[in-house]
Amino acid sequence: MLSAARRSVRLPVRTGAARAFATEHNPPTRFESSSVFPDEPQQPAVKTDSIPGPKSREQSAAISQFQDPRAHVVVADYLKSKGNYLVDVDGNEMLDVFAQIASIAIGYNNPELLALAKTDEFATAAMNRPALGSFPSAEWAETIHSGLLSVAPKGTPHLFTQMCGSCANEGALKAAFMAYRARERGESGTQDFTPEELSSCMKNASPGTPDLVAMSFKHGFHGRLFGSLSLTRSKAIHKLDIPAFDWPAVSWPAIQYPLDEFAAENAEAEARAIANVEETIKAQAKKGKKVAALIVEPVQSEGGDNHASPNFFKALRTVTREHGVFLIVDEVQTGVGATGKFWAHEAWKLDHPPDFVTFSKKMQAAGFYHNAETRASHAYRNYNTWCGDPIRALQARELISFIKAHGLVQHAAVIGDELYSAIENLGKKYGGQINKLRGKNCGTFISWDAETPEARDRFVAAMRQHGVVMGGCGEKAVRLRPMLVFGDKQLATLLDRMETVMKQEAGH
Amino acid sequence: MLSAARRSVRLPVRTGAARAFATEHNPPTRFESSSVFPDEPQQPAVKTDSIPGPKSREQSAAISQFQDPRAHVVVADYLKSKGNYLVDVDGNEMLDVFAQIASIAIGYNNPELLALAKTDEFATAAMNRPALGSFPSAEWAETIHSGLLSVAPKGTPHLFTQMCGSCANEGALKAAFMAYRARERGESGTQDFTPEELSSCMKNASPGTPDLVAMSFKHGFHGRLFGSLSLTRSKAIHKLDIPAFDWPAVSWPAIQYPLDEFAAENAEAEARAIANVEETIKAQAKKGKKVAALIVEPVQSEGGDNHASPNFFKALRTVTREHGVFLIVDEVQTGVGATGKFWAHEAWKLDHPPDFVTFSKKMQAAGFYHNAETRASHAYRNYNTWCGDPIRALQARELISFIKAHGLVQHAAVIGDELYSAIENLGKKYGGQINKLRGKNCGTFISWDAETPEARDRFVAAMRQHGVVMGGCGEKAVRLRPMLVFGDKQLATLLDRMETVMKQEAGH
C-alpha cells in the first residue's frame, strides 16, 4: 500500500543559509527520518515476554521508594533512543507514537538539538538561570525574536514565557482578568486603583479580588494547578478532593461521525453549543459574575480527542467578542505542527484572532502569546522569579528552525492524510474496533473510539507488546501523537502492527 | 576588622572520593571564592554614569517589543559573570548579593556546573525530556537518591518534583487536601469514592470538590498561581484583580528589635499569634470550612524578612497536629544553606517534623518533600506531563555535592555571623539608616529596615551605582541574599560600599 522508497526524499541536515533558503523558498513536503537518524531502528524489537520487562520493573521499584510509580509504562534508556524509537532499559525498541504525551517534536536524540546542548551558549544559560524579568541575558531579545516570535500566531505578537503548560494557562488567565478589570475601570495608571481595592485584595475579598469567572468546556483539559484545574473537566481522578473555583462549564458540541453523513446534525449541535455559551455568559452576569475569559482547545485532547468545525470556532470568537470575553486558545497539545498547521487554530481562518494562545509540550518552552490590550498595566503584575527558562527558549528556536528547514508542518499534513485513509480502511476491515475515526485534514492528530474502555486498554497493551507505544484519552479513545519526524516507514510499521493486533482481537 | 588573609583557607576543587571524604569527615568551615573562581573580579568596576547603562537600556527596549521590561535592573552578560560578580552588557562588574532573587547558590559560571552541562548525560536529559511519571529515565532513581534525597529533611523522605516554587507549593497543597479527605473517609481504594463525589467534582461542586481551606500568614509569599496566590499576602500589586479562594490569613507575630531587649514582649506576641491560629481554625470549622493545611515560611522573605523564634514554630507544629492540619514549610527562598542550616527549619528542632517541605530557587530543581501519609492514594492524582525536569535534578545533585564538599552551609553560618556583627556596628555609626536588624544566627539571611520606603529605594539604587546589586523586600526592608560562595573579600567590599553610601546619605 505504501511505497516508502518512491515517496520519500532524503534530505541532508541543513544549517545556516541553506536552511533559511529552504524555509523561505523550498520547503520539502516529505521527510524521511533516516536522513537525520541513520541509526534509527528499521522496526520494533521486543525482547522481553512482557512490557515492562524485569529491568524496568526493578527500576520502578527503586523509584517507588520516593515517588509514585503506578503510572509507569516503561523505564527508558534515552541515550539509546533514536528518532521515532524509544528504547527501554530491557533493550526493547519501540516505535513511539505517543512521544512523551505529545511533547517530543523532532525525534529522540535529534543531532541538531544535541549539538545545541553542547554549545557554550547553552551551558552558560543552563547554569546561570536568570530572574528573567529583572536581569535578562544579552541574548534574550535575539533568541526570542529569531525563535518563539518567528512563529507568533497572527494578532498575538506579545509573549510571556513560563515553565509549563498549566502555568502558561494560568498566566494567560491572570492577564485576562487584569485586562478585563482595566477595561472596566478605564485604567491608565496606579492612581486608578482605589484604596479599598488595594486593601481588600489582601484579604482575598471584593472589590480588589473581583468576582470574575473564567469558563471552559466540559471534557476540556487545561492543567492541574488550582486555577487551571478549576477549568479542567476531563476526569474525576484529576479533580477529586481539590478545592476549585465556582466557574461555569459549557457543553462541547456532540459531533457525530462520519462527518459527511451528519453535516446537518453537527451544524445544529455546534449552534446549540454556541447558544449554551451565550446563555451561560448571561446567566453568570445575572448572578453578578462576569465571564472574563473563555478557554478552549482546538481539539479536546485528554478529554477524548473531541473535534469541532472551523465554523464553530468562528462563532465562538464572535460571541466572545460580543460579550467582551477574552478568548484563550490552549494550544499546549495541539501546537507546533502535528495538526498540519503550525498552530491548530490557523485552520479556523478567524477574522479576529484569539486574545491569547498558550503553548508548552512540543515547544519545550512554555508560555503564552497575546495581544497589546492584554499587556499588564504595571510592572510586577504578571511576574515570577524565573519567568520561563532561557535554555528552553534556545531549544524552541532550534526546534522551530529544524521544523521549517525540513518542512515538517507540511509533511505532517501530507502523511497525516495518508495515515487517516489507511486507518479508515482498517476500520472497514475490522468492524467495531475503529469507531468515530477523527482527525481528517488534521495532520497526524488522529484518533478513534474502541468499542469499550476495556477494549481500548487491551488494544494499547497489545500494541506495546508488539513494539508500539500508544496513548489513550477520554473514556475509550486511542489517540495518535507521533512526532513530526514520523515518516512512511514508521507509518507502514504502525499499520502492520495495528492490523496484527486487530486481527487477533477479531479472532477472540 | 576583617583579616581575609588570616581566615581564609584555599581549597582545591575536590572531586570523587576526596569530596566524599571531605563531606563526611572534614568539612571546611571557610570558603575563599578565588579557589574556585580565579578570574572573579577583586572588586566592583562601574563603567557607566548610570546603571542601567546605554547598552542595557537598548536591550531592554528590544525586549520591550514583546515583553514587559519595567522590572529590569540591568541586562546581564552571563558569559562574563563570575562567582559573586554579575557583569552587565555595558561591562559593569557588580558584586551581586541579590543573586537572581536568591536563586544562584554556588556562583556564576561555577566550573563544576559548567562541566556537568557539557556531559552526554546532561545533553541527553536536556533534549529528551520525558513524561517522568510514565517514562522515567534509567538514571532517575540514582540521580534522586544521590542528589535531592541525600538532603531530604528529617521525616519527609518522599519527593514530588515540579517546575517552580509556585508549582511546588500547589503540589504540596493538593497532596494535603487529598490526604485530609483520605483521612476523613478512611480511604483504602477506589471504591471509597462515592458516585456523588465522582460526579460533583466535575462541576467543581461539593462533596467531590470539598469546602476545605488552606491557611497562610499575613505578609507571607507563596507564589503567583491561583492557589499559591490565594495564600500570598505580600503586596497588593501581586494580587489585585485576580480571583482568589476565600481562605483565611492569620497574623504573623510582631517581633520587636533588638531581640534581647524585647524577650518578654516577643514571647507574648508569638503566643498571641499561635492563639490566633487556633481561633481561626475553630472559627473556620464553625462556618463548615475545615483547615486542611497551614503554609509558612521560616523567614517571611518577600513580605519583609520577618523572623520568629524556634519556640513559635514548635508551638505551630503542636497546634497544627492537635487540629489535624498539615504543616507545609515553604523553603523556596530559605532552603539550601543560606541560613546556616541546609534547611532553615532545622533550627527549630521540632519533635514532630513538618508534613511537607517545598523547595525551588537555589536548588534549581523544584518540588516538595513529604511524609508517607501524604502519598496519593491512586495513580494520576498528583501528576502532570513533565513532573519536573531531569536536568534540574542533575544540577541539584551537583550543587549539593559542591556545597557538601566545600562545607558551604557551615561557611554561611560563620561568615553570616561576622556580617551580622559588622552591620550591627555600621548601624551604630549611621543612626536611623539601619533599623530592626534581623538575621542573627541565621547565616547570611540578614536584613534591616530603612527609615522610609523612599530611603530604602535610594539606598539600593546608590549601592548599585557603587557596584553592588541588592534587593529590597516588604515595605522598606533591605535583604541580603549573597550566594553560598560569598567570602571574606566580598564581605569587606560590601561593607566598604555600604559605609560609603550611608556616609553620603548621612551628609544629606
PDB file of C-alpha atoms in Angstrom, chain B residues 100-335:
ATOM      1  CA  GLN B 100      18.785  36.378  40.892  1.00  0.00           C
ATOM      2  CA  ILE B 101      16.289  36.776  43.722  1.00  0.00           C
ATOM      3  CA  ALA B 102      18.145  34.329  45.943  1.00  0.00           C
ATOM      4  CA  SER B 103      18.377  31.612  43.336  1.00  0.00           C
ATOM      5  CA  ILE B 104      22.080  31.322  42.461  1.00  0.00           C
ATOM      6  CA  ALA B 105      23.771  29.164  45.095  1.00  0.00           C
ATOM      7  CA  ILE B 106      27.350  28.486  44.114  1.00  0.00           C
ATOM      8  CA  GLY B 107      28.372  31.332  41.861  1.00  0.00           C
ATOM      9  CA  TYR B 108      28.040  32.408  38.268  1.00  0.00           C
ATOM     10  CA  ASN B 109      29.746  30.038  35.867  1.00  0.00           C
ATOM     11  CA  ASN B 110      30.734  27.614  38.558  1.00  0.00           C
ATOM     12  CA  PRO B 111      33.248  25.342  36.784  1.00  0.00           C
ATOM     13  CA  GLU B 112      31.737  22.140  38.158  1.00  0.00           C
ATOM     14  CA  LEU B 113      28.292  23.085  36.919  1.00  0.00           C
ATOM     15  CA  LEU B 114      29.679  24.060  33.516  1.00  0.00           C
ATOM     16  CA  ALA B 115      31.461  20.719  33.337  1.00  0.00           C
ATOM     17  CA  LEU B 116      28.198  18.951  34.120  1.00  0.00           C
ATOM     18  CA  ALA B 117      26.467  20.923  31.366  1.00  0.00           C
ATOM     19  CA  LYS B 118      28.926  19.575  28.824  1.00  0.00           C
ATOM     20  CA  THR B 119      28.404  15.889  29.678  1.00  0.00           C
ATOM     21  CA  ASP B 120      26.497  13.494  27.421  1.00  0.00           C
ATOM     22  CA  GLU B 121      24.235  12.663  30.343  1.00  0.00           C
ATOM     23  CA  PHE B 122      23.170  16.300  30.653  1.00  0.00           C
ATOM     24  CA  ALA B 123      22.736  16.804  26.900  1.00  0.00           C
ATOM     25  CA  THR B 124      20.666  13.634  26.563  1.00  0.00           C
ATOM     26  CA  ALA B 125      18.496  14.584  29.504  1.00  0.00           C
ATOM     27  CA  ALA B 126      18.059  18.135  28.193  1.00  0.00           C
ATOM     28  CA  MET B 127      16.990  17.133  24.709  1.00  0.00           C
ATOM     29  CA  ASN B 128      14.855  14.082  25.524  1.00  0.00           C
ATOM     30  CA  ARG B 129      12.693  15.451  28.293  1.00  0.00           C
ATOM     31  CA  PRO B 130      10.492  12.604  29.491  1.00  0.00           C
ATOM     32  CA  ALA B 131       6.981  12.435  30.837  1.00  0.00           C
ATOM     33  CA  LEU B 132       8.634  11.488  34.120  1.00  0.00           C
ATOM     34  CA  GLY B 133       5.603   9.945  35.771  1.00  0.00           C
ATOM     35  CA  SER B 134       5.202   7.452  32.917  1.00  0.00           C
ATOM     36  CA  PHE B 135       8.554   7.050  31.153  1.00  0.00           C
ATOM     37  CA  PRO B 136      11.263   7.858  33.707  1.00  0.00           C
ATOM     38  CA  SER B 137      14.869   7.509  32.668  1.00  0.00           C
ATOM     39  CA  ALA B 138      17.251   4.724  33.619  1.00  0.00           C
ATOM     40  CA  GLU B 139      19.201   7.293  35.659  1.00  0.00           C
ATOM     41  CA  TRP B 140      16.275   8.813  37.562  1.00  0.00           C
ATOM     42  CA  ALA B 141      16.331   6.685  40.730  1.00  0.00           C
ATOM     43  CA  GLU B 142      20.090   7.052  41.137  1.00  0.00           C
ATOM     44  CA  THR B 143      20.070  10.787  40.369  1.00  0.00           C
ATOM     45  CA  ILE B 144      17.487  11.385  43.053  1.00  0.00           C
ATOM     46  CA  HIS B 145      18.900   9.015  45.640  1.00  0.00           C
ATOM     47  CA  SER B 146      22.377  10.532  45.377  1.00  0.00           C
ATOM     48  CA  GLY B 147      21.096  14.091  44.968  1.00  0.00           C
ATOM     49  CA  LEU B 148      17.819  15.524  46.208  1.00  0.00           C
ATOM     50  CA  LEU B 149      17.119  12.654  48.598  1.00  0.00           C
ATOM     51  CA  SER B 150      20.541  12.972  50.202  1.00  0.00           C
ATOM     52  CA  VAL B 151      19.356  16.238  51.729  1.00  0.00           C
ATOM     53  CA  ALA B 152      15.736  15.218  52.405  1.00  0.00           C
ATOM     54  CA  PRO B 153      14.581  16.899  55.597  1.00  0.00           C
ATOM     55  CA  LYS B 154      14.089  14.551  58.536  1.00  0.00           C
ATOM     56  CA  GLY B 155      10.667  12.915  58.453  1.00  0.00           C
ATOM     57  CA  THR B 156       9.903  13.712  54.810  1.00  0.00           C
ATOM     58  CA  PRO B 157      11.644  11.063  52.696  1.00  0.00           C
ATOM     59  CA  HIS B 158       9.193  11.173  49.758  1.00  0.00           C
ATOM     60  CA  LEU B 159       9.599  13.541  46.867  1.00  0.00           C
ATOM     61  CA  PHE B 160       7.441  15.049  44.146  1.00  0.00           C
ATOM     62  CA  THR B 161       9.398  17.032  41.578  1.00  0.00           C
ATOM     63  CA  GLN B 162       7.923  20.028  39.745  1.00  0.00           C
ATOM     64  CA  MET B 163       8.998  23.020  37.700  1.00  0.00           C
ATOM     65  CA  CYS B 164       8.991  26.071  40.010  1.00  0.00           C
ATOM     66  CA  GLY B 165       8.332  27.269  43.520  1.00  0.00           C
ATOM     67  CA  SER B 166       4.689  28.203  42.962  1.00  0.00           C
ATOM     68  CA  CYS B 167       4.041  24.778  41.420  1.00  0.00           C
ATOM     69  CA  ALA B 168       5.830  23.120  44.335  1.00  0.00           C
ATOM     70  CA  ASN B 169       3.598  24.852  46.861  1.00  0.00           C
ATOM     71  CA  GLU B 170       0.477  23.996  44.884  1.00  0.00           C
ATOM     72  CA  GLY B 171       1.555  20.377  44.527  1.00  0.00           C
ATOM     73  CA  ALA B 172       2.044  20.109  48.274  1.00  0.00           C
ATOM     74  CA  LEU B 173      -1.297  21.791  48.818  1.00  0.00           C
ATOM     75  CA  LYS B 174      -3.055  19.311  46.532  1.00  0.00           C
ATOM     76  CA  ALA B 175      -1.410  16.412  48.352  1.00  0.00           C
ATOM     77  CA  ALA B 176      -2.509  17.908  51.677  1.00  0.00           C
ATOM     78  CA  PHE B 177      -6.125  18.270  50.550  1.00  0.00           C
ATOM     79  CA  MET B 178      -6.201  14.715  49.216  1.00  0.00           C
ATOM     80  CA  ALA B 179      -4.624  13.295  52.359  1.00  0.00           C
ATOM     81  CA  TYR B 180      -7.048  15.255  54.531  1.00  0.00           C
ATOM     82  CA  ARG B 181     -10.041  13.808  52.703  1.00  0.00           C
ATOM     83  CA  ALA B 182      -8.454  10.346  52.700  1.00  0.00           C
ATOM     84  CA  ARG B 183      -8.171  10.524  56.461  1.00  0.00           C
ATOM     85  CA  GLU B 184     -11.756  11.703  56.769  1.00  0.00           C
ATOM     86  CA  ARG B 185     -13.165   8.883  54.702  1.00  0.00           C
ATOM     87  CA  GLY B 186     -10.761   6.195  55.926  1.00  0.00           C
ATOM     88  CA  GLU B 187      -9.782   5.719  52.302  1.00  0.00           C
ATOM     89  CA  SER B 188      -8.393   2.381  51.194  1.00  0.00           C
ATOM     90  CA  GLY B 189      -9.175   2.159  47.485  1.00  0.00           C
ATOM     91  CA  THR B 190     -11.193   3.473  44.563  1.00  0.00           C
ATOM     92  CA  GLN B 191     -14.385   2.019  45.941  1.00  0.00           C
ATOM     93  CA  ASP B 192     -14.241   4.561  48.711  1.00  0.00           C
ATOM     94  CA  PHE B 193     -15.151   7.403  46.346  1.00  0.00           C
ATOM     95  CA  THR B 194     -18.912   7.725  46.111  1.00  0.00           C
ATOM     96  CA  PRO B 195     -20.623   8.181  42.726  1.00  0.00           C
ATOM     97  CA  GLU B 196     -21.780  11.540  44.029  1.00  0.00           C
ATOM     98  CA  GLU B 197     -18.210  12.610  44.771  1.00  0.00           C
ATOM     99  CA  LEU B 198     -17.053  11.485  41.354  1.00  0.00           C
ATOM    100  CA  SER B 199     -19.801  13.357  39.520  1.00  0.00           C
ATOM    101  CA  SER B 200     -19.922  16.506  41.643  1.00  0.00           C
ATOM    102  CA  CYS B 201     -16.193  17.220  41.337  1.00  0.00           C
ATOM    103  CA  MET B 202     -16.658  17.534  37.575  1.00  0.00           C
ATOM    104  CA  LYS B 203     -18.895  20.529  38.337  1.00  0.00           C
ATOM    105  CA  ASN B 204     -16.459  21.980  40.879  1.00  0.00           C
ATOM    106  CA  ALA B 205     -19.173  21.245  43.456  1.00  0.00           C
ATOM    107  CA  SER B 206     -19.292  19.576  46.826  1.00  0.00           C
ATOM    108  CA  PRO B 207     -18.861  16.861  48.012  1.00  0.00           C
ATOM    109  CA  GLY B 208     -16.303  15.853  45.328  1.00  0.00           C
ATOM    110  CA  THR B 209     -14.864  19.370  45.353  1.00  0.00           C
ATOM    111  CA  PRO B 210     -14.561  19.864  49.101  1.00  0.00           C
ATOM    112  CA  ASP B 211     -15.026  23.016  51.117  1.00  0.00           C
ATOM    113  CA  LEU B 212     -11.584  22.625  52.637  1.00  0.00           C
ATOM    114  CA  VAL B 213      -9.385  25.660  53.089  1.00  0.00           C
ATOM    115  CA  ALA B 214      -5.680  26.356  53.393  1.00  0.00           C
ATOM    116  CA  MET B 215      -4.302  28.997  55.693  1.00  0.00           C
ATOM    117  CA  SER B 216      -1.325  31.318  55.466  1.00  0.00           C
ATOM    118  CA  PHE B 217       0.244  34.187  57.331  1.00  0.00           C
ATOM    119  CA  LYS B 218      -0.253  37.850  56.578  1.00  0.00           C
ATOM    120  CA  HIS B 219       2.807  39.201  54.704  1.00  0.00           C
ATOM    121  CA  GLY B 220       3.610  35.666  53.524  1.00  0.00           C
ATOM    122  CA  PHE B 221       4.589  34.972  49.924  1.00  0.00           C
ATOM    123  CA  HIS B 222       3.945  31.540  48.420  1.00  0.00           C
ATOM    124  CA  GLY B 223       3.786  32.160  44.696  1.00  0.00           C
ATOM    125  CA  ARG B 224       1.647  33.647  41.979  1.00  0.00           C
ATOM    126  CA  LEU B 225      -0.508  30.889  40.534  1.00  0.00           C
ATOM    127  CA  PHE B 226      -4.151  30.789  41.550  1.00  0.00           C
ATOM    128  CA  GLY B 227      -3.835  28.543  44.611  1.00  0.00           C
ATOM    129  CA  SER B 228      -0.492  29.887  45.757  1.00  0.00           C
ATOM    130  CA  LEU B 229      -1.528  33.497  45.094  1.00  0.00           C
ATOM    131  CA  SER B 230      -4.578  32.929  47.285  1.00  0.00           C
ATOM    132  CA  LEU B 231      -2.088  32.171  50.078  1.00  0.00           C
ATOM    133  CA  THR B 232       0.242  35.046  49.232  1.00  0.00           C
ATOM    134  CA  ARG B 233      -0.303  38.194  51.291  1.00  0.00           C
ATOM    135  CA  SER B 234       2.735  40.273  50.447  1.00  0.00           C
ATOM    136  CA  LYS B 235       1.758  43.161  48.179  1.00  0.00           C
ATOM    137  CA  ALA B 236      -1.451  44.343  46.540  1.00  0.00           C
ATOM    138  CA  ILE B 237       0.164  44.615  43.119  1.00  0.00           C
ATOM    139  CA  HIS B 238       0.704  40.816  43.226  1.00  0.00           C
ATOM    140  CA  LYS B 239      -2.950  40.078  43.957  1.00  0.00           C
ATOM    141  CA  LEU B 240      -5.110  42.849  42.566  1.00  0.00           C
ATOM    142  CA  ASP B 241      -7.801  41.834  40.064  1.00  0.00           C
ATOM    143  CA  ILE B 242      -7.052  38.097  40.315  1.00  0.00           C
ATOM    144  CA  PRO B 243      -9.869  35.884  41.668  1.00  0.00           C
ATOM    145  CA  ALA B 244      -8.799  34.101  44.840  1.00  0.00           C
ATOM    146  CA  PHE B 245     -10.051  31.428  47.192  1.00  0.00           C
ATOM    147  CA  ASP B 246     -11.773  32.635  50.329  1.00  0.00           C
ATOM    148  CA  TRP B 247      -9.019  31.234  52.530  1.00  0.00           C
ATOM    149  CA  PRO B 248      -8.111  32.708  55.907  1.00  0.00           C
ATOM    150  CA  ALA B 249      -4.943  34.605  56.797  1.00  0.00           C
ATOM    151  CA  VAL B 250      -3.503  34.691  60.299  1.00  0.00           C
ATOM    152  CA  SER B 251      -1.270  37.257  61.954  1.00  0.00           C
ATOM    153  CA  TRP B 252       2.491  36.985  61.956  1.00  0.00           C
ATOM    154  CA  PRO B 253       3.933  37.852  65.380  1.00  0.00           C
ATOM    155  CA  ALA B 254       5.049  41.484  65.535  1.00  0.00           C
ATOM    156  CA  ILE B 255       8.598  40.927  66.726  1.00  0.00           C
ATOM    157  CA  GLN B 256      10.432  43.910  68.200  1.00  0.00           C
ATOM    158  CA  TYR B 257      14.171  44.568  67.962  1.00  0.00           C
ATOM    159  CA  PRO B 258      16.757  44.266  69.358  1.00  0.00           C
ATOM    160  CA  LEU B 259      15.618  40.826  70.446  1.00  0.00           C
ATOM    161  CA  ASP B 260      17.347  40.795  73.820  1.00  0.00           C
ATOM    162  CA  GLU B 261      15.546  43.961  74.892  1.00  0.00           C
ATOM    163  CA  PHE B 262      12.122  42.631  73.969  1.00  0.00           C
ATOM    164  CA  ALA B 263      12.284  38.984  75.007  1.00  0.00           C
ATOM    165  CA  ALA B 264       9.097  39.066  77.086  1.00  0.00           C
ATOM    166  CA  GLU B 265       7.118  41.162  74.614  1.00  0.00           C
ATOM    167  CA  ASN B 266       8.141  38.925  71.741  1.00  0.00           C
ATOM    168  CA  ALA B 267       7.243  35.729  73.580  1.00  0.00           C
ATOM    169  CA  GLU B 268       3.853  37.255  74.228  1.00  0.00           C
ATOM    170  CA  ALA B 269       3.440  38.330  70.595  1.00  0.00           C
ATOM    171  CA  GLU B 270       4.250  34.812  69.453  1.00  0.00           C
ATOM    172  CA  ALA B 271       1.794  33.299  71.928  1.00  0.00           C
ATOM    173  CA  ARG B 272      -0.892  35.663  70.615  1.00  0.00           C
ATOM    174  CA  ALA B 273      -0.138  34.634  67.045  1.00  0.00           C
ATOM    175  CA  ILE B 274      -0.436  30.962  67.967  1.00  0.00           C
ATOM    176  CA  ALA B 275      -3.733  31.676  69.698  1.00  0.00           C
ATOM    177  CA  ASN B 276      -4.864  33.452  66.535  1.00  0.00           C
ATOM    178  CA  VAL B 277      -4.015  30.343  64.513  1.00  0.00           C
ATOM    179  CA  GLU B 278      -6.076  28.137  66.809  1.00  0.00           C
ATOM    180  CA  GLU B 279      -9.002  30.568  66.930  1.00  0.00           C
ATOM    181  CA  THR B 280      -9.024  30.783  63.152  1.00  0.00           C
ATOM    182  CA  ILE B 281      -9.085  27.004  62.752  1.00  0.00           C
ATOM    183  CA  LYS B 282     -12.059  26.887  65.106  1.00  0.00           C
ATOM    184  CA  ALA B 283     -13.836  29.838  63.520  1.00  0.00           C
ATOM    185  CA  GLN B 284     -13.487  28.282  60.077  1.00  0.00           C
ATOM    186  CA  ALA B 285     -14.849  24.974  61.374  1.00  0.00           C
ATOM    187  CA  LYS B 286     -17.900  26.781  62.702  1.00  0.00           C
ATOM    188  CA  LYS B 287     -18.522  28.030  59.166  1.00  0.00           C
ATOM    189  CA  GLY B 288     -18.232  24.440  57.891  1.00  0.00           C
ATOM    190  CA  LYS B 289     -14.773  25.020  56.484  1.00  0.00           C
ATOM    191  CA  LYS B 290     -12.078  22.724  57.702  1.00  0.00           C
ATOM    192  CA  VAL B 291      -8.494  23.951  57.587  1.00  0.00           C
ATOM    193  CA  ALA B 292      -6.559  21.183  55.842  1.00  0.00           C
ATOM    194  CA  ALA B 293      -3.185  22.885  55.645  1.00  0.00           C
ATOM    195  CA  LEU B 294      -1.146  25.756  57.024  1.00  0.00           C
ATOM    196  CA  ILE B 295       1.750  27.039  54.970  1.00  0.00           C
ATOM    197  CA  VAL B 296       4.585  29.024  56.495  1.00  0.00           C
ATOM    198  CA  GLU B 297       7.977  30.394  55.518  1.00  0.00           C
ATOM    199  CA  PRO B 298      10.786  30.007  58.074  1.00  0.00           C
ATOM    200  CA  VAL B 299      11.558  33.655  57.316  1.00  0.00           C
ATOM    201  CA  GLN B 300       8.887  35.663  55.509  1.00  0.00           C
ATOM    202  CA  SER B 301      11.057  36.855  52.677  1.00  0.00           C
ATOM    203  CA  GLU B 302       9.195  38.858  50.027  1.00  0.00           C
ATOM    204  CA  GLY B 303       6.967  40.169  52.814  1.00  0.00           C
ATOM    205  CA  GLY B 304       9.821  41.958  54.574  1.00  0.00           C
ATOM    206  CA  ASP B 305      12.202  39.369  56.071  1.00  0.00           C
ATOM    207  CA  ASN B 306      10.064  38.773  59.121  1.00  0.00           C
ATOM    208  CA  HIS B 307      11.510  36.290  61.578  1.00  0.00           C
ATOM    209  CA  ALA B 308      10.089  34.389  64.533  1.00  0.00           C
ATOM    210  CA  SER B 309      11.679  32.190  67.173  1.00  0.00           C
ATOM    211  CA  PRO B 310      12.048  28.391  67.168  1.00  0.00           C
ATOM    212  CA  ASN B 311       9.547  28.347  70.023  1.00  0.00           C
ATOM    213  CA  PHE B 312       6.959  29.920  67.780  1.00  0.00           C
ATOM    214  CA  PHE B 313       7.408  27.233  65.139  1.00  0.00           C
ATOM    215  CA  LYS B 314       7.366  24.478  67.761  1.00  0.00           C
ATOM    216  CA  ALA B 315       4.038  25.789  69.011  1.00  0.00           C
ATOM    217  CA  LEU B 316       2.810  25.993  65.436  1.00  0.00           C
ATOM    218  CA  ARG B 317       3.645  22.340  64.897  1.00  0.00           C
ATOM    219  CA  THR B 318       1.848  21.442  68.117  1.00  0.00           C
ATOM    220  CA  VAL B 319      -1.315  23.358  67.300  1.00  0.00           C
ATOM    221  CA  THR B 320      -1.482  22.079  63.724  1.00  0.00           C
ATOM    222  CA  ARG B 321      -1.047  18.492  64.920  1.00  0.00           C
ATOM    223  CA  GLU B 322      -3.755  18.924  67.524  1.00  0.00           C
ATOM    224  CA  HIS B 323      -6.212  20.043  64.856  1.00  0.00           C
ATOM    225  CA  GLY B 324      -5.137  17.616  62.137  1.00  0.00           C
ATOM    226  CA  VAL B 325      -3.846  20.442  59.959  1.00  0.00           C
ATOM    227  CA  PHE B 326      -0.999  19.529  57.604  1.00  0.00           C
ATOM    228  CA  LEU B 327       2.022  21.795  58.009  1.00  0.00           C
ATOM    229  CA  ILE B 328       3.718  22.900  54.783  1.00  0.00           C
ATOM    230  CA  VAL B 329       7.064  24.594  55.334  1.00  0.00           C
ATOM    231  CA  ASP B 330       7.801  26.768  52.321  1.00  0.00           C
ATOM    232  CA  GLU B 331      11.592  26.723  51.983  1.00  0.00           C
ATOM    233  CA  VAL B 332      11.618  28.053  48.420  1.00  0.00           C
ATOM    234  CA  GLN B 333      13.703  31.051  49.489  1.00  0.00           C
ATOM    235  CA  THR B 334      15.170  29.859  52.792  1.00  0.00           C
ATOM    236  CA  GLY B 335      16.330  26.411  51.701  1.00  0.00           C
TER     237      GLY B 335
END
